[in-house]
Phi, psi and omega in degrees: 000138178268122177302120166251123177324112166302060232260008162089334171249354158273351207307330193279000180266321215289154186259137167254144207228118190052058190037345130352106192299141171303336187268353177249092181306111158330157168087330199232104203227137202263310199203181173264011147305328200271353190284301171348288198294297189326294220296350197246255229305350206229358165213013160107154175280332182315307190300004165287330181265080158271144177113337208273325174297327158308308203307337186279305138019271172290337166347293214272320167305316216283316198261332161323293207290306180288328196274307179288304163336305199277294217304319170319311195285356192251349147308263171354279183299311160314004154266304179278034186234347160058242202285342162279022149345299198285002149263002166298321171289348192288312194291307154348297198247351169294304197301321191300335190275304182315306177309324180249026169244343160268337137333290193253025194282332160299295179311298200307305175336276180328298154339285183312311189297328180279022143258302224279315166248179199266084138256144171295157183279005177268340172287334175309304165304308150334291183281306175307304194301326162291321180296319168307322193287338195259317184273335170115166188304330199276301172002292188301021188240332212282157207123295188319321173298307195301314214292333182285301159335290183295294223286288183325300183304320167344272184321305194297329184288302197305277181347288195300304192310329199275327199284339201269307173311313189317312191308318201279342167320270179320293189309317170300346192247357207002077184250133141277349145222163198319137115310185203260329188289303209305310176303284227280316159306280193318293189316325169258005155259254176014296184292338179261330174295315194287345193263002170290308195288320214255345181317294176320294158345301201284326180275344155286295182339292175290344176272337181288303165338302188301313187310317220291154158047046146316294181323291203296319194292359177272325209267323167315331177300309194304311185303335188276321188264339170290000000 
C-alpha cells in the first residue's frame, strides 16, 4: 500500500477502508496500552481474540499432555533419584515441556499466523497448504526449535523454583503443608524469573512462525485475485 502525504487539504480524495482513516498506520505501538487502543481502533475489539479458536483447541491437549506427563514423571524420578529427589522438577517438567510443544506446535503455528495478519481461515488454509506441498509436512514444525528454546528451559525453571520455593516457605512459616500465600508467592516469583530468562526465545519463536509460506501466501493472493 502507498502512503500518500497529507497536505490537510486532499483528505476527501483518498480511499478509507471501513470508514477508517487512510493516515492512521496500523502497527506502530508505543506501548501495550496504546497497542490495546490503535489495534480496537483500526480492526474492530474482535481482533483481540484473534486466534481464539485454535488457542481453545490447543488448550485442551496442550494441557492434558503436559500436566499428566510431569506429574507421573515427577512421581518416578523422585524414587529413582534417591538422594538428588530434589532435582526431578527440573527433569520433569523439561521431558514434559518437550513432549506437548511438539504436539501441539501446528496448532500454535496457526495461531500465531491469524494474530499476526489479517486472514480468513480459507486463505490460511491456502497458504499452509501451498506451503506444505512446496516445504513438506515439516513446514507445520516450523518454530519448534525456538519454541523448545523457550518451553523447556521455561518449564525447567519454574518447576525447580516453585517446588524449591515451596519447600522453603513452609520451613520459613513452619508449616507442612502450602498455604494459598505460600503457593501464590512461589508461582509468581518461579513464573517471572523463567518467563524473564526465556523472553528472547519467544520473539524469535513467533517471527520464524509469522515466516511460514511468505512466498505461497503472495501466490495465494495472486490465485485469489486472478
Amino acid at each position: 500500500k502507498y502512503f500518500v502525504y497529507c497536505n490537510g487539504l486532499m483528505d476527501h480524495i483518498c480511499v478509507c477502508e471501513n470508514g477508517k482513516g487512510w493516515y492512521k498506520a496500523a502497527g506502530q505501538f508505543k506501548g501495550t496500552l496504546d497497542a490495546f487502543y490503535k489495534i480496537v481502533c483500526c480492526e474492530g475489539i474482535t481482533a483481540l481474540w484473534s486466534g481464539l479458536p485454535p488457542t481453545l483447541v490447543m488448550a485442551v491437549p496442550a494441557t492434558v499432555i503436559y500436566f499428566t506427563c510431569y506429574d507421573q514423571l515427577y512421581a518416578e524420578l523422585r524414587v529413582r533419584m534417591g538422594e538428588r529427589a530434589q532435582e526431578a522438577p527440573l527433569l520433569a517438567g523439561a521431558i514434559a515441556r518437550v513432549g506437548s510443544a511438539t504436539v501441539i506446535s501446528p496448532l500454535e503455528l496457526i495461531r500465531t499466523k491469524l494474530q499476526s495478519q489479517k486472514q480468513s481461515y480459507r486463505e490460511l488454509t491456502n497458504c499452509i497448504r501451498s506451503a506444505v506441498q512446496t516445504e513438506g509436512w515439516w513446514s507445520l514444525w516450523r518454530g519448534l526449535g525456538p519454541t523448545l528454546l523457550r518451553d523447556v528451559p521455561f518449564s525447567a525453571m519454574y518447576w525447580y523454583n516453585y517446588e524449591r520455593a515451596k519447600t522453603w516457605l513452609c520451613q520459613w512459616c513452619n508449616t507442612t503443608e502450602p498455604t494459598f500465600t505460600i503457593t501464590f508467592i512461589s508461582g509468581a516469583g518461579s513464573g517471572s524469573i523463567a518467563a524473564i530468562v526465556t523472553l528472547p526465545f519467544d520473539v524469535v519463536k513467533t517471527r520464524r512462525q509469522v515466516e511460514l509460506g511468505a512466498l505461497q501466501a503472495k501466490n495465494c493472493n495472486y490465485d485469489i485475485i486472478y
